[in-house]
Every structure is written in structure tokens, then in C-alpha cells.
Amino acid sequence: MDPDEVEFLGEKQYISIIPTFSSNVIHLISGDVGPFRPSIPIRVPFWMAMQLKQQRICKIEPPEWMEVDKLEAIKEDEKNSRTFTKMPSDHYMVEAKILLASATDDIPRADEIRTIIKDIWDVRMSKLRSSVDVLVKNNGSYAAVDNLTLMEINSIRPLLPHALDTLYRLKNSITGGSSQSQSTTTFSRSTTSFHS
Amino acid sequence: MENLNLSDDLDLENALQDENDEDEQLTPAEVIELMEEAWLNEKFAPEILPHKFDVVECLLGQITYMEDNIQNLESKDFRKTIHQLEVDRLRFLVCSYLRTRIEKIEAYCNHIMKQESERISKGEDQYLTESEFQFLKDFIQSLDSHFEKVTSFTVVTEDWKSQPVVPNVHSFVFLKSKQEVEGVIIDDGRNDENDLVDLDKGSQLIISYNSVANLIKKGDVHLI
């Protein structure tokens, strides 16, 4: 999957904004938002918040987890835990990326936050890589990926499913599980874009 | 999916199943949710899945309705850009879903044709919509006539037809469980006894597609 598509899914999360304009309720297909009154915070979908921000008619309220102290705590937890900890948002990376790119002026200590989130991502990715290593060495045929966010799953999608698939073929050819002709014809499709 | 009653022109298969279920009106937000799920399932499943024509139809109806309304807004109105943006996002979702299905139909045309014919003769629900099925027939026809043309100068055996391209149903997929499922049989490639795994609600797993294909079609789990 294209990372843009992961972002697309993440953008339907809601976020709090402080409008500087007045408007009645807007009837979106995905649900009503509003009414908007100046300086009264209101929750809108991310994609809408970004649109309003671009038009400079609102301020973004960063999500409550987007604070240096909270993120430091998450980072420590992540380092000390053997498994993946639950992230404050299923799309933390998407949200952070969008907000730090287009609403930096609304986020206090944006640079520090950027660094910590990158650290958390790195800790998790290295954990992910070592788990994948263990999984493949142990000949696993399934694995739990609880608490991994979509963006993280997407980052190993080009590699892990394909590696497990190849292992499966090898095991299968040893026991002679399926006919030879089938494995050769299916192989031609396995490198195409459906799984990536 | 069977118990939805989204629009008047539900296809026959669903209408028949609907008889036993209570009519259920979905909010547009829930329809979008279903569309996203169908999109991801279709994207990651190696084989083509049962169509979600009623969801597509319903969402397209919403989009058209909204587009008509947008016309009536003044172009200065900031709400116009917001509505337009939402319509574009939903349109992308539907298009991407339909495109993925078309790609699969083209890639596995003969295989899908065989399966669909079996379903028809057994009287089961078809996986393709009427227009997708028409597309499949036309595609196979043009493919055949093309092959005939390019091989007309020589005698070619028809061996290639006996080995159609088939989807790799062992390929590995990521899934999220929507409810508790017990005793999923893991196909691990060896012929000896297979492992069983239980899924908790909300758990995420990487697993081979054929172990969970039925759960996906039933809607107990969805791919991510």
C-alpha cells in the first residue's frame, strides 16, 4: 500500500480546532460538524482541519498526547517493554507528520516533539526488525502484530509477507504438499503490486 | 452484509437473503466505514472477493446528491471547498476499490471465469456484479482473439490454456479481528497436524490468506 493511502485513512481521525470564523452546522456525508463560533474549540476531521488551516481561519489544538513530557514517557515505556506498547493514537505518525508540517506555529516545542516521535518510531522499528528476524528463524507460520499501527505494518509489508510466502513454498516443496505446476504458475503473480 | 437494505435496487441475491433479516437503515457514515473496509479487504486479498455492489451504489448516490448541492453554493463560500474535498476523497475510495477489482479480473480472468461458472451452476451467489461479469467475458474474448491473431502464422498448442494464472491464496496478509474467533486452522505448509489459533476482538495478526479467507468473506475479520 502506498504510504499516501495510509495517510488518507489517518486523515479521517478527528482533531480539535479553534475557529476564527462563524458558521452554522456543515452537513458532511460523514456526519455533521459545527456550528463554528470564534474561539470555541470544536472537533472536525483532520482533512477538514488542514483545509481550514490553509485558509488561515482556524488554529489547531494539538492532540493531548503531543506534548514533550507525555512523549518522553511513551518513549521510556517503549524502550523498557519487550513487546510493542499501545500508542496514544492508531495513526500517531500520520498525525505528527501532518501537524508538524503544516501547523508548526500551533504546536509548542515542535522541534523537540519531532525528535522524540522520530525516536519512538526508531525504537519500534528496530524492535519490529528483530521480531521479524526471530519469526523467520523459528519458521513461524503466523504472528501477532498487536499494537502496531497501520503505518508500521505498512513499512514491513513489502518484505515480511513475501519472505513468509517463500518459506511456505520451501516447506511445501519438501513435503510435496502441492503439485509442481501450481507453484510455478502462482509464483509469477507474487511479485506484483497486489500485496505491496 | 446480507442484512443491509441500502437502496431499492438491491441485486437479487441480496434481496433474497434479506427476506429473513430485519431491514436496517445505515447512516452514511457507516456506509463509508463499510466502503473503507471493503477497499482494504479487496486491496490485500489475493483473490477477488464477493462484490459489495450495494455499498458502492449507496455511496455513489450520496456523492451525486452532494455534488448537486455543491452546484447551488456560491463559489466564494468556504463550505464549497470543504464539501468538494469530501466528495473527492470518497470518489477516490470508490474508484480505487473498483480499479482493484478490475485489475484482479484482468490478471486472473480465466480462473475467475471458471469459478464464477461453477457458482452459477451450483446456484450460489456470484462474486462479480453483472457489469463486472460482462467485462470479464469481453476481456477473455478479446484476449483469445488477440492470441489467435498473433499465433496464426504458426501452429501453437493450446497447452497454455490448461495452466491459467491463479491467485496465490497462500500469500500472507495482515488482519484485524472484529470479534472473537476460535480455532482458526493455520495452514503451515506441512502435512502433519495443523496449529489452531484463537483470535480476540481487536487483535492483529499476520497469517496466510487461505487460513482466514472464510472469516474475511463472513466479515468476522478484516484486512489491514
Tab-separated table of C-alpha atoms in Angstrom:
chain	number	residue	atom	x	y	z
A	1	MET	CA	0.000	0.000	0.000
A	2	ASP	CA	1.148	3.476	-0.771
A	3	PRO	CA	2.029	5.482	2.376
A	4	ASP	CA	-0.240	8.190	0.970
A	5	GLU	CA	-3.118	5.773	1.300
A	6	VAL	CA	-2.269	5.116	4.929
A	7	GLU	CA	-2.280	8.868	5.376
A	8	PHE	CA	-5.628	9.040	3.612
A	9	LEU	CA	-7.087	6.659	6.192
A	10	GLY	CA	-5.479	8.541	9.054
A	11	GLU	CA	-6.966	11.832	7.926
A	12	LYS	CA	-10.450	10.851	8.939
A	13	GLN	CA	-9.499	10.992	12.628
A	14	TYR	CA	-10.964	13.901	14.488
A	15	ILE	CA	-8.972	16.784	15.889
A	16	SER	CA	-9.851	19.865	17.869
A	17	ILE	CA	-9.624	23.262	16.199
A	18	ILE	CA	-10.287	26.804	17.344
A	19	PRO	CA	-12.084	28.579	14.530
A	20	THR	CA	-11.767	32.304	13.929
A	21	PHE	CA	-14.941	32.367	11.867
A	22	SER	CA	-18.626	31.838	12.406
A	23	SER	CA	-20.689	29.278	10.579
A	24	ASN	CA	-23.713	27.091	11.009
A	25	VAL	CA	-23.501	23.327	11.089
A	26	ILE	CA	-21.907	21.871	7.947
A	27	HIS	CA	-23.611	18.685	6.796
A	28	LEU	CA	-20.845	16.434	5.591
A	29	ILE	CA	-21.641	12.991	4.232
A	30	SER	CA	-19.599	11.510	7.050
A	31	GLY	CA	-21.596	13.426	9.641
A	32	ASP	CA	-22.421	16.947	10.765
A	33	VAL	CA	-19.712	19.266	12.075
A	34	GLY	CA	-20.172	22.596	13.749
A	35	PRO	CA	-21.635	25.052	14.487
A	36	PHE	CA	-18.494	27.162	14.428
A	37	ARG	CA	-18.090	30.109	16.763
A	38	PRO	CA	-14.889	32.141	17.067
A	39	SER	CA	-12.582	30.840	19.858
A	40	ILE	CA	-14.875	27.959	20.795
A	41	PRO	CA	-12.970	24.687	20.244
A	42	ILE	CA	-14.695	22.137	18.050
A	43	ARG	CA	-13.808	18.705	16.713
A	44	VAL	CA	-13.544	18.206	12.954
A	45	PRO	CA	-11.951	15.579	10.711
A	46	PHE	CA	-8.231	16.018	10.126
A	47	TRP	CA	-8.545	16.673	6.412
A	48	MET	CA	-11.020	19.447	7.105
A	49	ALA	CA	-8.830	20.973	9.805
A	50	MET	CA	-5.928	21.135	7.356
A	51	GLN	CA	-8.101	22.786	4.742
A	52	LEU	CA	-9.256	25.437	7.227
A	53	LYS	CA	-5.717	25.901	8.471
A	54	GLN	CA	-4.539	26.550	4.933
A	55	GLN	CA	-7.179	29.200	4.586
A	56	ARG	CA	-5.894	30.640	7.878
A	57	ILE	CA	-9.275	30.625	9.530
A	58	CYS	CA	-8.526	28.347	12.438
A	59	LYS	CA	-5.917	27.332	14.979
A	60	ILE	CA	-5.154	23.675	15.605
A	61	GLU	CA	-5.264	22.285	19.120
A	62	PRO	CA	-2.592	19.590	19.144
A	63	PRO	CA	-3.794	16.173	20.342
A	64	GLU	CA	-3.279	15.788	24.085
A	65	TRP	CA	-0.518	13.216	23.675
A	66	MET	CA	1.525	15.601	21.571
A	67	GLU	CA	3.473	17.004	24.496
A	68	VAL	CA	7.130	16.601	25.288
A	69	ASP	CA	6.566	15.057	28.748
A	70	LYS	CA	3.969	12.549	27.619
A	71	LEU	CA	6.020	11.538	24.623
A	72	GLU	CA	9.138	11.091	26.766
A	73	ALA	CA	7.144	8.726	28.988
A	74	ILE	CA	5.907	6.781	25.975
A	75	LYS	CA	9.446	6.522	24.682
A	76	GLU	CA	10.720	5.160	28.015
A	77	ASP	CA	7.882	2.620	28.152
A	78	GLU	CA	8.613	1.532	24.643
A	79	LYS	CA	12.299	1.070	25.442
A	80	ASN	CA	11.610	-0.938	28.601
A	81	SER	CA	8.909	-3.147	27.186
A	82	ARG	CA	9.735	-6.300	25.281
A	83	THR	CA	6.513	-6.130	23.316
A	84	PHE	CA	5.019	-3.198	21.463
A	85	THR	CA	3.219	-0.748	23.699
A	86	LYS	CA	-0.088	0.742	22.706
A	87	MET	CA	0.351	4.104	21.018
A	88	PRO	CA	-1.889	7.011	22.040
A	89	SER	CA	-3.254	7.123	18.514
A	90	ASP	CA	-3.553	4.467	15.821
A	91	HIS	CA	-2.195	6.992	13.377
A	92	TYR	CA	0.341	8.805	15.544
A	93	MET	CA	2.917	9.022	12.794
A	94	VAL	CA	0.454	10.361	10.220
A	95	GLU	CA	-0.920	12.918	12.648
A	96	ALA	CA	2.500	14.041	13.746
A	97	LYS	CA	3.735	14.314	10.201
A	98	ILE	CA	0.800	16.411	9.033
A	99	LEU	CA	0.708	18.674	12.065
A	100	LEU	CA	4.443	19.237	12.206
A	101	ALA	CA	4.457	20.063	8.521
A	102	SER	CA	1.533	22.446	8.282
A	103	ALA	CA	0.651	23.635	11.771
A	104	THR	CA	4.040	24.115	13.432
A	105	ASP	CA	3.001	27.525	14.756
A	106	ASP	CA	0.200	25.931	16.810
A	107	ILE	CA	2.404	23.333	18.485
A	108	PRO	CA	4.614	24.364	21.372
A	109	ARG	CA	8.151	22.904	21.267
A	110	ALA	CA	7.518	21.439	17.818
A	111	ASP	CA	11.163	20.613	17.148
A	112	GLU	CA	11.567	18.614	20.343
A	113	ILE	CA	8.343	16.754	19.609
A	114	ARG	CA	9.554	15.949	16.141
A	115	THR	CA	12.744	14.419	17.536
A	116	ILE	CA	11.008	12.351	20.214
A	117	ILE	CA	8.438	10.954	17.824
A	118	LYS	CA	11.220	10.009	15.449
A	119	ASP	CA	12.972	8.277	18.369
A	120	ILE	CA	9.833	6.349	19.280
A	121	TRP	CA	9.439	5.304	15.664
A	122	ASP	CA	13.065	4.150	15.534
A	123	VAL	CA	12.768	2.121	18.746
A	124	ARG	CA	9.661	0.425	17.437
A	125	MET	CA	11.106	-0.227	14.006
A	126	SER	CA	14.220	-1.854	15.408
A	127	LYS	CA	12.017	-3.978	17.662
A	128	LEU	CA	9.970	-4.879	14.628
A	129	ARG	CA	13.029	-5.881	12.646
A	130	SER	CA	14.315	-8.142	15.399
A	131	SER	CA	10.884	-9.775	15.833
A	132	VAL	CA	10.729	-10.438	12.129
A	133	ASP	CA	14.167	-11.984	12.344
A	134	VAL	CA	13.052	-14.288	15.175
A	135	LEU	CA	9.850	-15.188	13.373
A	136	VAL	CA	11.587	-16.167	10.180
A	137	LYS	CA	14.319	-18.110	12.010
A	138	ASN	CA	11.749	-20.021	14.042
A	139	ASN	CA	9.897	-20.952	10.917
A	140	GLY	CA	6.717	-19.327	12.178
A	141	SER	CA	3.620	-19.537	10.052
A	142	TYR	CA	1.722	-16.737	11.788
A	143	ALA	CA	2.431	-13.966	14.254
A	144	ALA	CA	0.527	-11.490	16.365
A	145	VAL	CA	1.141	-7.865	15.425
A	146	ASP	CA	-0.937	-6.306	18.186
A	147	ASN	CA	-0.459	-2.602	18.883
A	148	LEU	CA	1.388	-1.999	15.647
A	149	THR	CA	-0.056	0.967	13.818
A	150	LEU	CA	-1.038	0.848	10.168
A	151	MET	CA	1.975	2.863	9.075
A	152	GLU	CA	4.319	0.462	10.868
A	153	ILE	CA	2.617	-2.578	9.402
A	154	ASN	CA	2.816	-0.966	6.019
A	155	SER	CA	6.549	-0.476	6.367
A	156	ILE	CA	7.207	-4.237	6.578
A	157	ARG	CA	4.581	-5.158	4.024
A	158	PRO	CA	6.943	-5.266	1.061
A	159	LEU	CA	9.241	-7.671	2.889
A	160	LEU	CA	7.676	-9.886	5.549
A	161	PRO	CA	4.668	-11.373	3.753
A	162	HIS	CA	6.858	-12.166	0.795
A	163	ALA	CA	9.532	-13.787	2.949
A	164	LEU	CA	6.971	-15.942	4.752
A	165	ASP	CA	5.453	-16.887	1.442
A	166	THR	CA	8.811	-18.050	0.148
A	167	LEU	CA	9.375	-20.063	3.334
A	168	TYR	CA	5.979	-21.642	2.851
A	169	ARG	CA	6.913	-22.676	-0.672
A	170	LEU	CA	10.150	-24.199	0.532
A	171	LYS	CA	8.409	-26.178	3.281
A	172	ASN	CA	5.761	-27.218	0.842
A	173	SER	CA	8.202	-28.438	-1.744
A	174	ILE	CA	9.995	-30.581	0.865
A	175	THR	CA	6.812	-32.355	1.889
A	176	GLY	CA	5.471	-32.254	-1.662
A	177	GLY	CA	2.246	-30.710	-0.488
A	178	SER	CA	1.067	-29.267	-3.739
A	179	SER	CA	1.664	-30.060	-7.340
A	180	GLN	CA	4.679	-28.552	-9.024
A	181	SER	CA	2.719	-26.871	-11.773
A	182	GLN	CA	0.713	-24.819	-9.324
A	183	SER	CA	3.671	-23.395	-7.509
A	184	THR	CA	5.304	-22.255	-10.716
A	185	THR	CA	2.229	-20.518	-12.045
A	186	THR	CA	1.388	-18.777	-8.809
A	187	PHE	CA	4.912	-17.509	-8.452
A	188	SER	CA	4.542	-15.283	-11.458
A	189	ARG	CA	1.967	-13.180	-9.649
A	190	SER	CA	3.561	-12.959	-6.252
A	191	THR	CA	5.840	-10.085	-7.125
A	192	THR	CA	3.112	-7.831	-8.430
A	193	SER	CA	1.539	-4.942	-6.682
A	194	PHE	CA	-1.465	-6.580	-5.040
A	195	HIS	CA	0.415	-7.392	-1.891
A	196	SER	CA	2.596	-4.344	-1.688
B	1	MET	CA	-23.532	-7.701	4.653
B	2	GLU	CA	-26.658	-9.659	3.935
B	3	ASN	CA	-28.885	-7.762	6.269
B	4	LEU	CA	-28.405	-4.329	4.778
B	5	ASN	CA	-31.140	-2.659	2.899
B	6	LEU	CA	-29.377	0.268	1.355
B	7	SER	CA	-31.278	1.031	-1.779
B	8	ASP	CA	-34.325	-0.074	-3.674
B	9	ASP	CA	-32.444	-1.711	-6.457
B	10	LEU	CA	-30.596	-4.290	-4.426
B	11	ASP	CA	-29.474	-7.138	-6.552
B	12	LEU	CA	-31.461	-10.285	-6.475
B	13	GLU	CA	-29.089	-12.382	-4.404
B	14	ASN	CA	-29.055	-9.962	-1.546
B	15	ALA	CA	-32.771	-9.326	-1.773
B	16	LEU	CA	-33.408	-13.000	-1.317
B	17	GLN	CA	-31.246	-13.165	1.770
B	18	ASP	CA	-32.826	-10.030	3.107
B	19	GLU	CA	-36.178	-11.663	3.490
B	20	ASN	CA	-35.224	-13.305	6.719
B	21	ASP	CA	-33.448	-10.334	8.191
B	22	GLU	CA	-34.821	-7.177	9.598
B	23	ASP	CA	-34.456	-4.139	7.430
B	24	GLU	CA	-31.663	-1.985	8.641
B	25	GLN	CA	-31.052	1.588	7.615
B	26	LEU	CA	-27.414	2.613	7.730
B	27	THR	CA	-26.167	6.112	8.268
B	28	PRO	CA	-23.918	7.491	5.500
B	29	ALA	CA	-21.014	7.417	7.966
B	30	GLU	CA	-21.499	3.683	8.432
B	31	VAL	CA	-21.640	3.208	4.677
B	32	ILE	CA	-18.286	4.999	4.330
B	33	GLU	CA	-16.910	2.731	7.033
B	34	LEU	CA	-18.086	-0.344	5.098
B	35	MET	CA	-16.593	1.034	1.905
B	36	GLU	CA	-13.216	1.572	3.551
B	37	GLU	CA	-13.263	-1.931	4.893
B	38	ALA	CA	-14.226	-3.380	1.512
B	39	TRP	CA	-11.462	-1.318	-0.104
B	40	LEU	CA	-8.769	-2.630	2.238
B	41	ASN	CA	-10.028	-6.207	2.033
B	42	GLU	CA	-10.021	-6.086	-1.735
B	43	LYS	CA	-6.611	-4.442	-1.789
B	44	PHE	CA	-4.898	-7.101	0.278
B	45	ALA	CA	-6.798	-10.273	-0.532
B	46	PRO	CA	-5.008	-12.197	-3.299
B	47	GLU	CA	-8.256	-13.409	-4.869
B	48	ILE	CA	-11.329	-11.444	-5.854
B	49	LEU	CA	-13.885	-11.120	-3.042
B	50	PRO	CA	-17.690	-11.138	-3.194
B	51	HIS	CA	-18.785	-7.793	-4.600
B	52	LYS	CA	-20.181	-5.002	-2.402
B	53	PHE	CA	-22.368	-3.506	-5.056
B	54	ASP	CA	-24.980	-2.237	-2.603
B	55	VAL	CA	-22.383	-0.275	-0.638
B	56	VAL	CA	-20.851	1.223	-3.782
B	57	GLU	CA	-24.267	2.107	-5.141
B	58	CYS	CA	-25.325	3.756	-1.910
B	59	LEU	CA	-22.150	5.797	-1.578
B	60	LEU	CA	-22.264	6.914	-5.208
B	61	GLY	CA	-25.809	8.061	-4.572
B	62	GLN	CA	-24.607	10.175	-1.649
B	63	ILE	CA	-21.805	11.624	-3.747
B	64	THR	CA	-24.112	12.579	-6.609
B	65	TYR	CA	-26.572	14.148	-4.212
B	66	MET	CA	-23.806	16.180	-2.596
B	67	GLU	CA	-22.404	17.266	-5.957
B	68	ASP	CA	-25.810	18.597	-6.936
B	69	ASN	CA	-25.929	20.570	-3.726
B	70	ILE	CA	-22.444	21.966	-4.234
B	71	GLN	CA	-23.627	23.487	-7.508
B	72	ASN	CA	-26.037	25.631	-5.542
B	73	LEU	CA	-23.390	27.068	-3.244
B	74	GLU	CA	-21.726	30.323	-4.138
B	75	SER	CA	-18.152	29.822	-5.218
B	76	LYS	CA	-16.873	32.167	-2.528
B	77	ASP	CA	-18.476	30.114	0.204
B	78	PHE	CA	-15.717	28.332	2.134
B	79	ARG	CA	-18.095	25.444	2.673
B	80	LYS	CA	-17.884	24.692	-1.022
B	81	THR	CA	-14.213	23.694	-0.853
B	82	ILE	CA	-14.896	21.540	2.205
B	83	HIS	CA	-17.758	19.685	0.560
B	84	GLN	CA	-15.801	19.344	-2.663
B	85	LEU	CA	-12.848	17.914	-0.761
B	86	GLU	CA	-15.010	15.343	0.951
B	87	VAL	CA	-16.621	14.318	-2.318
B	88	ASP	CA	-13.185	13.934	-3.908
B	89	ARG	CA	-11.994	11.777	-1.028
B	90	LEU	CA	-14.983	9.461	-1.251
B	91	ARG	CA	-14.771	9.286	-5.007
B	92	PHE	CA	-11.148	8.186	-4.696
B	93	LEU	CA	-12.206	5.448	-2.303
B	94	VAL	CA	-14.842	4.045	-4.643
B	95	CYS	CA	-12.630	4.343	-7.730
B	96	SER	CA	-9.675	2.687	-6.090
B	97	TYR	CA	-11.889	-0.171	-4.920
B	98	LEU	CA	-13.373	-0.739	-8.354
B	99	ARG	CA	-9.998	-0.420	-10.041
B	100	THR	CA	-8.502	-3.061	-7.758
B	101	ARG	CA	-11.266	-5.458	-8.723
B	102	ILE	CA	-10.768	-4.762	-12.430
B	103	GLU	CA	-7.028	-5.390	-12.051
B	104	LYS	CA	-7.734	-8.750	-10.469
B	105	ILE	CA	-10.294	-9.641	-13.115
B	106	GLU	CA	-7.748	-8.905	-15.834
B	107	ALA	CA	-4.951	-10.787	-14.097
B	108	TYR	CA	-6.931	-13.922	-13.257
B	109	CYS	CA	-9.585	-13.798	-15.987
B	110	ASN	CA	-9.747	-17.479	-16.856
B	111	HIS	CA	-9.545	-18.577	-13.247
B	112	ILE	CA	-12.331	-16.228	-12.206
B	113	MET	CA	-14.441	-17.289	-15.153
B	114	LYS	CA	-14.121	-20.909	-14.103
B	115	GLN	CA	-15.072	-20.125	-10.505
B	116	GLU	CA	-17.985	-17.933	-11.481
B	117	SER	CA	-19.312	-20.591	-13.845
B	118	GLU	CA	-19.144	-23.114	-11.026
B	119	ARG	CA	-21.031	-20.731	-8.759
B	120	ILE	CA	-23.711	-20.195	-11.383
B	121	SER	CA	-24.184	-23.913	-11.980
B	122	LYS	CA	-24.421	-24.525	-8.233
B	123	GLY	CA	-26.829	-21.641	-7.844
B	124	GLU	CA	-24.546	-19.799	-5.414
B	125	ASP	CA	-24.129	-16.027	-5.155
B	126	GLN	CA	-21.781	-14.677	-7.779
B	127	TYR	CA	-18.730	-12.718	-6.681
B	128	LEU	CA	-18.833	-10.329	-9.640
B	129	THR	CA	-21.511	-7.788	-10.347
B	130	GLU	CA	-23.372	-8.016	-13.616
B	131	SER	CA	-21.241	-5.376	-15.300
B	132	GLU	CA	-18.002	-6.848	-13.966
B	133	PHE	CA	-19.058	-10.208	-15.340
B	134	GLN	CA	-19.770	-8.639	-18.725
B	135	PHE	CA	-16.335	-7.006	-18.600
B	136	LEU	CA	-14.772	-10.376	-17.788
B	137	LYS	CA	-16.473	-12.026	-20.758
B	138	ASP	CA	-15.440	-9.245	-23.131
B	139	PHE	CA	-11.896	-9.284	-21.801
B	140	ILE	CA	-11.478	-13.020	-22.272
B	141	GLN	CA	-12.906	-12.760	-25.755
B	142	SER	CA	-10.548	-10.024	-26.853
B	143	LEU	CA	-7.624	-11.811	-25.248
B	144	ASP	CA	-8.446	-15.020	-27.099
B	145	SER	CA	-8.886	-13.322	-30.423
B	146	HIS	CA	-5.658	-11.426	-29.885
B	147	PHE	CA	-3.735	-14.622	-29.169
B	148	GLU	CA	-5.273	-16.247	-32.180
B	149	LYS	CA	-4.175	-13.382	-34.361
B	150	VAL	CA	-0.577	-13.247	-33.190
B	151	THR	CA	-0.153	-17.014	-33.380
B	152	SER	CA	-1.943	-17.524	-36.676
B	153	PHE	CA	1.282	-17.839	-38.658
B	154	THR	CA	2.263	-20.987	-36.818
B	155	VAL	CA	0.689	-23.942	-35.119
B	156	VAL	CA	0.573	-23.371	-31.378
B	157	THR	CA	-0.573	-25.965	-28.960
B	158	GLU	CA	-3.284	-24.940	-26.569
B	159	ASP	CA	-1.285	-26.049	-23.557
B	160	TRP	CA	-1.213	-22.586	-22.035
B	161	LYS	CA	-4.936	-22.738	-21.505
B	162	SER	CA	-4.625	-25.656	-19.142
B	163	GLN	CA	-2.494	-23.614	-16.770
B	164	PRO	CA	-4.303	-20.357	-16.164
B	165	VAL	CA	-2.778	-17.769	-13.860
B	166	VAL	CA	-4.278	-18.287	-10.415
B	167	PRO	CA	-4.064	-16.066	-7.362
B	168	ASN	CA	-1.652	-17.206	-4.679
B	169	VAL	CA	-4.054	-17.935	-1.852
B	170	HIS	CA	-1.194	-18.844	0.496
B	171	SER	CA	0.116	-15.320	0.428
B	172	PHE	CA	0.394	-13.655	3.804
B	173	VAL	CA	-1.945	-10.906	4.930
B	174	PHE	CA	-2.353	-8.693	7.971
B	175	LEU	CA	-5.732	-8.800	9.618
B	176	LYS	CA	-7.636	-7.273	12.454
B	177	SER	CA	-10.299	-9.287	14.192
B	178	LYS	CA	-13.690	-7.651	14.673
B	179	GLN	CA	-14.870	-10.256	17.141
B	180	GLU	CA	-13.685	-13.325	18.972
B	181	VAL	CA	-12.991	-16.214	16.675
B	182	GLU	CA	-11.940	-19.596	17.996
B	183	GLY	CA	-9.892	-22.307	16.378
B	184	VAL	CA	-8.587	-20.790	13.174
B	185	ILE	CA	-6.660	-23.542	11.446
B	186	ILE	CA	-3.206	-22.492	10.352
B	187	ASP	CA	-2.022	-23.928	7.081
B	188	ASP	CA	1.724	-24.064	7.645
B	189	GLY	CA	2.730	-25.950	4.545
B	190	ARG	CA	3.487	-29.248	6.265
B	191	ASN	CA	1.005	-32.044	6.025
B	192	ASP	CA	1.131	-33.079	9.664
B	193	GLU	CA	-1.242	-31.687	12.237
B	194	ASN	CA	-2.021	-28.005	11.878
B	195	ASP	CA	-1.893	-25.383	14.608
B	196	LEU	CA	-5.025	-23.729	15.866
B	197	VAL	CA	-5.174	-20.117	16.931
B	198	ASP	CA	-7.887	-18.143	18.717
B	199	LEU	CA	-8.481	-14.511	17.875
B	200	ASP	CA	-9.535	-11.945	20.446
B	201	LYS	CA	-11.588	-8.968	19.459
B	202	GLY	CA	-9.302	-6.279	18.094
B	203	SER	CA	-6.229	-8.486	17.852
B	204	GLN	CA	-3.931	-8.120	14.865
B	205	LEU	CA	-2.196	-10.947	13.094
B	206	ILE	CA	-0.119	-11.835	10.090
B	207	ILE	CA	-1.314	-15.119	8.687
B	208	SER	CA	-1.716	-16.911	5.385
B	209	TYR	CA	-4.775	-15.825	3.435
B	210	ASN	CA	-6.294	-19.251	2.925
B	211	SER	CA	-6.467	-19.803	6.702
B	212	VAL	CA	-8.821	-16.862	7.098
B	213	ALA	CA	-10.485	-16.412	3.688
B	214	ASN	CA	-13.864	-17.510	5.003
B	215	LEU	CA	-13.676	-15.209	8.004
B	216	ILE	CA	-12.987	-12.262	5.704
B	217	LYS	CA	-15.943	-13.091	3.492
B	218	LYS	CA	-18.134	-13.528	6.563
B	219	GLY	CA	-16.933	-10.194	7.924
B	220	ASP	CA	-15.559	-11.511	11.240
B	221	VAL	CA	-12.119	-10.116	10.474
B	222	HIS	CA	-10.866	-7.503	8.060
B	223	LEU	CA	-7.541	-6.983	6.358
B	224	ILE	CA	-5.261	-4.091	7.200
